[in-house]
Amino acid sequence: MAARSAPSCHLRLEWVYGYRGHQCRNNLYYTAAKEIVYFVAGVGVVYSPREHRQKFYRGHSDDIISLALHPERVLVATGQVGKEPYICVWDSYTVQTVSVLKDVHTHGIACLAFDLDGQRLVSVGLDSKNAVCVWDWKRGRMLSMAPGHTDRIFDISWDLYQPNKLVSCGVKHIKFWSLCGNALTPKRGVFGKTGDLQTILCLACARDELTYSGALNGDIYVWKGINLIRTIQGAHTAGIFSMNACEEGFATGGRDGCIRLWDLTFKPITVIDLRETEQGYKGLSVRSVCWRGDHILVGTQDSEIFEIVVHERNKPFLIMQGHCEGELWALAVHPTKPLAVTGSDDRSVRIWSLVDHALIARCNMEEPIRCAAVNVDGIHLALGMKDGSFTVLRVRDMTEVVHIKDRKEAIHELKYSPDGTYLAVGCNDSSVDIYGVAQRYKKVGECAGSLSFITHLDWSSDSRYLQTNDGSGRRLLYRMPGGKEVTSKEEIKAVHWASWTCVSGLEVNGIWPKYSDTNDINSVDGNYVGQVLVTADDYGVVKLFRYPCLRKGAKFRKYIGHSAHVTNVRWSHDYQWVISIGGADHSVFQWKFIPERKLKDALHIAPQESLAESNSDESDSDLSDVPELDSEIEQETQLTYHRQVYKEDLPQLKEQCKEKQKSATSKRRERAPGNSIRLHFIHGYRGYDCRSNLFYTQIGEIVYHVAAVGVIYNRQQNTQRFYLGHDDDILCLAIHPLKDYVATGQVGRDPSIHVWDTETVKPLSILKGYHQYGVCAVDFSADGKRLASVGIDDSHTVVLWDWKKGEKLSVARGSKDKIFVVKMNPYVPDKLITAGIKHMKFWRRAGGGLIGRKGYIGTLGKNDTMMCAVYGWTEEMAFSGTSTGDVCIWRDIFLVKTVKAHDGPVFSMHALEKGFVTGGKDGVVALWDDSFERCLKTYAIKRADLAPGSKGLLLEDNPSIRAISLGHGHILVGTKNGEILEVDKSGPITLLVQGHMEGEVWGLATHPYLPICATVSDDKTLRIWDLSPSHCMLAVRKLKKGGRCCCFSPDGKALAVGLNDGSFLMANADTLEDLVSFHHRKDIISDIQFSPGSGKYLAVASHDNFIDIYNVVSSKRVGICKGATSYITHIDWDSRGKLLQVNTGAKEQLFFEAPRGKKQTIPSVEVEKISWASWTSVLGLCCEGIWPVIGEVTDVTASCLTSDKMVLATGDDLGFVKLFRYPAKGKFAKFKKYVAHSTHVTNVRWTYDDSMLVTLGGADMSLMVWTNEMESYREKKSCDSEESDIDSEEDGGYDSDVTRENEISYTIRALSTNIRPMLGVKPHLQQKEPSVDERQGVVRPPVSRAPPQPEKLQSNNVGKKKRPIEDLVLELAFGYRGRDCRNNVHYLNDGDDIIYHTASVGILHNVATGTQSFYQEHNDDILCLTVNQHPKFINIVATGQVIQQTCQLQPHLCTSGMR
């Protein structure tokens, strides 16, 4: 069992060797505390040179490639690569996230820059348009976005002397941007004749509109405005990669290895050639430079960081080194000293001191190195090369002992035997060679059993056996030194291994996920002493497992930091550290191992150590073998709220069915009926899969939800009011702290959250766009300004909203398992908790993101499923109810203690001013003191405690409690069975509302002369409901099976009920006691009807495709109707009781004679003439119009005709109740539509006097009562929707002008087909000669893993030598856009001027002089114009234009001042 839980020990990142110099620039700075900030792999590093100590920021999930320092030099912004890359703004003191900016860029974030006051941040993406984006980073909001350039952008900077101006540069361009409103407008820099058009790599802004930029040829270009005014030639002899501005002047660094310092007017001060210094070397290339006072920081292409003191410029101090180009695979640890050896494709082997955190030796080899091993005595170091050779060096002085090349393919693994006698060398050609160490590495054996390349080797403790893994995942054993394969299982079992680094084998089965490919774990190392195993994989993750780890899918702890694949991992000789190396990120990570006994202290010492990373969602920190899930919770977790068709899909589906409509529109269609219905009362409450969704409002009414309706119930008057803004199941409800507003979240493809007023029942705000499939939890903040919500998408996204503005503030992935509850901290509006399946997470807002930390359980409990949560009396205290009946008490993120509260899950919890109240599956309400020490009182929900005047009947004792709320001297309780109860503090219980329990409800019958109805459901109950003012359940009876249909006899004394097992019974309508029962069928009884008049016969339809006819008096079956090809759905009698009309699942309309059941063929014209006793059929000419356009997708499930045969009510699969005028002949009749049910409406019935319509929701289990408002006396209600699935011309055609305008398509002229054919190639499309730089391939490819191909627009300089064209100035524009625009002419300046528009120009026409002035910032047709009438904003005009549809930008709206 133990191997199935994560180990209790822990790793803490202690040191990272390396610096990201390749493909990055300007990523190295001094902070305000004189620390150095930079990044490597996916980690931001803050290094203190004084203390020789590193701190780490680990909020990224992939390679960091850009960095910017805030002007106050404390905050740092970093951007990463990835499919959905994000920017983190973090504090360099605390290394905690301050803000996360996401959901805008793709592929990666290439550059970042803060503005002068640090309020805004600009970022550049790696997408094909190199999008430029400006952020209000504190709020996590994007302010503006524009396409940057068609080719790569290398640097961007704010102009620190002009507000709202930016400059960007890159491949063959420089652009000067202005930010106006939310629009970013670029102007390209004009190179003119002053300098060649070339790639600009870096830039810095200065006073007087001057910009200095470093070019690829080593020149510095000086710009004034957008024009190049001079060049400083030969500033460097090769590309200038970095430019840094400071108070003293500017520093530049280039590919030539030189640092140059310039004064504020860009006159040279000094030059430092790093290649000539003692630490320098040929080919040194500077990628980043930072000048502060008398110190200069330099980052190089080869991952070194130098610090130069200006007055000792020839003695730069090397403060960081790392591997550079190519991949890093080789890793070995010294057997007796705290040393690690690494070797890389950069051909260097390096020895690192784990105590001093420094490089102590380096040696360059002839070939790339792929593996390394140190002999037992620590004297020899063996290196395996990529060319198939291996070299042995002396560790002491790195001199060569021997160099041997027996193979042609790469050596991927080598190891010395524990006794130091042999060296095993594994090659990619699938062989392992054995060499004798003492015989000067003479070959003494060979193992040749593998069919694929060798990946891992291990020796036995006695040096007699060797095990190997190969690329196909096979594990083989050989006897040493000869190399004979061992196949005997007993012999294999008896071997003790000196080390375990193989990824295949019984001992490490558990490191593989249950359904995994066997090549994504690159390295393993077992720690026998600590019984723990460390692994490295392709996803940049280092994991800790227990050892041995026998069963697949074992639990683990995971650590992130490496960006891509981690190629190797090893324990140090004394198991104090773990060393891991990254392949593509070239970095070496040193992790401190914290054993179990020290873990507690370490957690409290290092609060910034993010547990969210160490204790991943995929694995649990404690025993995974928790008791089985409670049956109710299990049922709930398996619920998916996916729909085949969502209401949002309807417009699209109707669009697809347009052809069908066209044929139908030629005929005159039946208009909608004059009657309408209004929702009057709903029996039901959603308790079976929701919790904490029941509250008292400000004035003591009760608010809850059922189906797609928010209900406000007045318990004094027994009336309900409804919020009908939703169109699908509501899944959650939260009340505002002032108890006057409510938030509800629903199911949907793009589900919405509605915030509405309980007094007016009108929406205040509708929030959507960030969840999928549904919203399962919502909560208001204590000040009521914010709202948190959780979705039911795969990652259970958590979103924080400013609901009044309808603005998303922050978003984060919650958990891959279901989240049941979200609670906002009442003391700190930026904090919240989520709880769910094996999940308790503490969140803190950071800009546009949320930082989550998993609750730390330790030894106090086990990782349980949390069903509810509340905050306590301080911001640190939180309480959660578990699925096992405990209450967990949390301080910050730590579990302090657990208290047993209920038998079975704690479903609901509510905080009071002094204490708490909890409710559980055991049907008990418990009141607690404020620390959960003492249970003050318990109330059991029992039938015996029902108050004498209570309406309705409690179905069972101790129903599972799903919601609790306190107020007005009572405890309000919602149960799983759909009941709402009010418990008086002194004990008596009043039943307020109830509905059916879980299971679909199909059976519905109204009484022939009383305002009551009967329902029967899959919850195995038959119920009688009062539809008159008392609105309560009059009687209930439990059945052995669920039922699908019922019917009152014409005299109202008997009630027939069809059950799901093929039987049916007749019961006394008053007492519900059995009169008689029959069981002739095996399948569901789907409809049951008494014949009219005396009710002599009973027709019983089943899913067996038959209708049985029984004589009620003699209780015998007298006829069987055969001939249906599918299950029966509806049956109706004619008024004589001689004929049956039948509908089937195959959409057949059949007729049978009663009582014998003989099939009759009746022409459809004759059917209309027959007088029917009831009409519940959905087929036939009389109701052809009730089928919607999208009839294939949605079924009409039920219908019912009023007794005056004027109005037909229908219910369908999409939850719509519709009213049609009867007969509804011809296709697509007009109707009135009502939304309240969520999914399929299973049945509809008018009461005996047509005063009410009763409808049933199948899955929403609700019984809705609607009042029928006759045409004669109702005033027109705004909520009536008179609509149709189609619009036809007869519904009021258009005037010809309007029709023409309606059909105008504003395709951009320049993009539509050419009117005249053109010959030749446009200048910008002509091929041009590649430049020298391009031929040499100087420009680096983008960093992103899969960059899209940029659409290259080549500029050419064909017309360079021609005379420059003079500027044209617009003088007069004739014309006015009147053909398709309205209200677009206005007076300005007291009638002196007229403003209007034509083409893409706004025109201000002076009436007196006839002169015109123009607004020319638009680039396409202006379509609308308005003038601001407010006295504060005189002469402000707004105009809107057309824009290309494929462009990501919104159509322009320009606001300008007209003088």
PDB file of C-alpha atoms in Angstrom, residues 1283-1376:
ATOM      1  CA  GLU A1283     -42.407  34.472 -32.346  1.00  0.00           C
ATOM      2  CA  SER A1284     -41.723  31.945 -34.987  1.00  0.00           C
ATOM      3  CA  ASP A1285     -38.773  29.886 -36.081  1.00  0.00           C
ATOM      4  CA  ILE A1286     -38.672  31.797 -39.358  1.00  0.00           C
ATOM      5  CA  ASP A1287     -39.269  35.292 -40.659  1.00  0.00           C
ATOM      6  CA  SER A1288     -41.191  35.538 -43.897  1.00  0.00           C
ATOM      7  CA  GLU A1289     -41.786  38.448 -46.230  1.00  0.00           C
ATOM      8  CA  GLU A1290     -45.492  38.559 -45.355  1.00  0.00           C
ATOM      9  CA  ASP A1291     -44.554  39.566 -41.783  1.00  0.00           C
ATOM     10  CA  GLY A1292     -44.064  43.108 -43.042  1.00  0.00           C
ATOM     11  CA  GLY A1293     -41.742  43.487 -46.017  1.00  0.00           C
ATOM     12  CA  TYR A1294     -39.034  46.128 -46.274  1.00  0.00           C
ATOM     13  CA  ASP A1295     -39.132  49.345 -48.230  1.00  0.00           C
ATOM     14  CA  SER A1296     -36.888  48.977 -51.319  1.00  0.00           C
ATOM     15  CA  ASP A1297     -34.248  51.426 -49.999  1.00  0.00           C
ATOM     16  CA  VAL A1298     -34.109  49.659 -46.673  1.00  0.00           C
ATOM     17  CA  THR A1299     -33.828  46.280 -48.401  1.00  0.00           C
ATOM     18  CA  ARG A1300     -30.919  47.493 -50.497  1.00  0.00           C
ATOM     19  CA  GLU A1301     -29.126  48.955 -47.495  1.00  0.00           C
ATOM     20  CA  ASN A1302     -29.734  45.785 -45.553  1.00  0.00           C
ATOM     21  CA  GLU A1303     -27.941  43.800 -48.245  1.00  0.00           C
ATOM     22  CA  ILE A1304     -24.853  46.010 -48.534  1.00  0.00           C
ATOM     23  CA  SER A1305     -21.649  44.132 -47.729  1.00  0.00           C
ATOM     24  CA  TYR A1306     -18.735  46.320 -46.699  1.00  0.00           C
ATOM     25  CA  THR A1307     -15.916  44.281 -48.190  1.00  0.00           C
ATOM     26  CA  ILE A1308     -12.784  46.326 -48.334  1.00  0.00           C
ATOM     27  CA  ARG A1309     -12.378  47.531 -51.886  1.00  0.00           C
ATOM     28  CA  ALA A1310      -8.650  47.042 -51.853  1.00  0.00           C
ATOM     29  CA  LEU A1311      -9.134  43.392 -50.913  1.00  0.00           C
ATOM     30  CA  SER A1312     -11.917  42.544 -53.377  1.00  0.00           C
ATOM     31  CA  THR A1313     -11.300  41.410 -56.935  1.00  0.00           C
ATOM     32  CA  ASN A1314      -9.528  43.825 -59.241  1.00  0.00           C
ATOM     33  CA  ILE A1315     -11.764  45.617 -61.707  1.00  0.00           C
ATOM     34  CA  ARG A1316      -9.109  45.759 -64.394  1.00  0.00           C
ATOM     35  CA  PRO A1317      -6.447  43.112 -65.064  1.00  0.00           C
ATOM     36  CA  MET A1318      -2.941  44.112 -64.009  1.00  0.00           C
ATOM     37  CA  LEU A1319       0.364  43.124 -65.555  1.00  0.00           C
ATOM     38  CA  GLY A1320       3.781  42.808 -63.930  1.00  0.00           C
ATOM     39  CA  VAL A1321       4.656  42.463 -60.264  1.00  0.00           C
ATOM     40  CA  LYS A1322       3.963  45.135 -57.679  1.00  0.00           C
ATOM     41  CA  PRO A1323       7.199  46.602 -56.291  1.00  0.00           C
ATOM     42  CA  HIS A1324       6.742  45.207 -52.794  1.00  0.00           C
ATOM     43  CA  LEU A1325       6.281  41.701 -54.197  1.00  0.00           C
ATOM     44  CA  GLN A1326       9.385  41.747 -56.397  1.00  0.00           C
ATOM     45  CA  GLN A1327      12.180  39.350 -55.414  1.00  0.00           C
ATOM     46  CA  LYS A1328      15.273  41.059 -54.087  1.00  0.00           C
ATOM     47  CA  GLU A1329      18.855  40.018 -53.518  1.00  0.00           C
ATOM     48  CA  PRO A1330      19.568  38.587 -50.059  1.00  0.00           C
ATOM     49  CA  SER A1331      21.849  40.849 -48.033  1.00  0.00           C
ATOM     50  CA  VAL A1332      25.274  39.791 -46.801  1.00  0.00           C
ATOM     51  CA  ASP A1333      23.841  39.303 -43.310  1.00  0.00           C
ATOM     52  CA  GLU A1334      21.075  37.106 -44.614  1.00  0.00           C
ATOM     53  CA  ARG A1335      23.537  35.004 -46.610  1.00  0.00           C
ATOM     54  CA  GLN A1336      25.551  34.480 -43.449  1.00  0.00           C
ATOM     55  CA  GLY A1337      22.365  33.611 -41.585  1.00  0.00           C
ATOM     56  CA  VAL A1338      23.030  36.098 -38.839  1.00  0.00           C
ATOM     57  CA  VAL A1339      19.450  36.685 -37.705  1.00  0.00           C
ATOM     58  CA  ARG A1340      18.455  34.048 -35.169  1.00  0.00           C
ATOM     59  CA  PRO A1341      15.245  32.044 -35.573  1.00  0.00           C
ATOM     60  CA  PRO A1342      12.403  32.735 -33.145  1.00  0.00           C
ATOM     61  CA  VAL A1343      12.593  30.978 -29.784  1.00  0.00           C
ATOM     62  CA  SER A1344       9.081  29.560 -29.804  1.00  0.00           C
ATOM     63  CA  ARG A1345       8.809  25.793 -30.163  1.00  0.00           C
ATOM     64  CA  ALA A1346       6.451  25.986 -33.128  1.00  0.00           C
ATOM     65  CA  PRO A1347       6.438  29.478 -34.575  1.00  0.00           C
ATOM     66  CA  PRO A1348       3.938  30.220 -37.326  1.00  0.00           C
ATOM     67  CA  GLN A1349       5.430  31.299 -40.613  1.00  0.00           C
ATOM     68  CA  PRO A1350       5.374  35.127 -40.674  1.00  0.00           C
ATOM     69  CA  GLU A1351       3.875  36.505 -43.849  1.00  0.00           C
ATOM     70  CA  LYS A1352       7.027  38.210 -45.071  1.00  0.00           C
ATOM     71  CA  LEU A1353       6.482  41.540 -46.746  1.00  0.00           C
ATOM     72  CA  GLN A1354       9.735  42.390 -48.475  1.00  0.00           C
ATOM     73  CA  SER A1355      10.388  46.079 -48.856  1.00  0.00           C
ATOM     74  CA  ASN A1356      12.607  47.157 -51.684  1.00  0.00           C
ATOM     75  CA  ASN A1357      14.597  50.203 -52.451  1.00  0.00           C
ATOM     76  CA  VAL A1358      13.984  50.351 -56.198  1.00  0.00           C
ATOM     77  CA  GLY A1359      13.229  54.035 -56.254  1.00  0.00           C
ATOM     78  CA  LYS A1360      16.046  55.131 -53.998  1.00  0.00           C
ATOM     79  CA  LYS A1361      17.890  57.322 -56.451  1.00  0.00           C
ATOM     80  CA  LYS A1362      14.787  59.021 -57.887  1.00  0.00           C
ATOM     81  CA  ARG A1363      13.789  62.554 -56.914  1.00  0.00           C
ATOM     82  CA  PRO A1364      11.756  62.487 -53.690  1.00  0.00           C
ATOM     83  CA  ILE A1365       8.025  63.115 -54.171  1.00  0.00           C
ATOM     84  CA  GLU A1366       6.674  66.301 -52.592  1.00  0.00           C
ATOM     85  CA  ASP A1367       3.843  65.865 -50.070  1.00  0.00           C
ATOM     86  CA  LEU A1368       0.239  66.153 -51.269  1.00  0.00           C
ATOM     87  CA  VAL A1369      -2.158  68.121 -49.070  1.00  0.00           C
ATOM     88  CA  LEU A1370      -5.939  67.567 -49.220  1.00  0.00           C
ATOM     89  CA  GLU A1371      -7.618  70.863 -50.052  1.00  0.00           C
ATOM     90  CA  LEU A1372     -11.243  70.109 -50.920  1.00  0.00           C
ATOM     91  CA  ALA A1373     -13.466  67.010 -50.856  1.00  0.00           C
ATOM     92  CA  PHE A1374     -16.655  66.904 -52.946  1.00  0.00           C
ATOM     93  CA  GLY A1375     -19.335  64.507 -51.798  1.00  0.00           C
ATOM     94  CA  TYR A1376     -21.248  63.382 -48.758  1.00  0.00           C
TER      95      TYR A1376
END
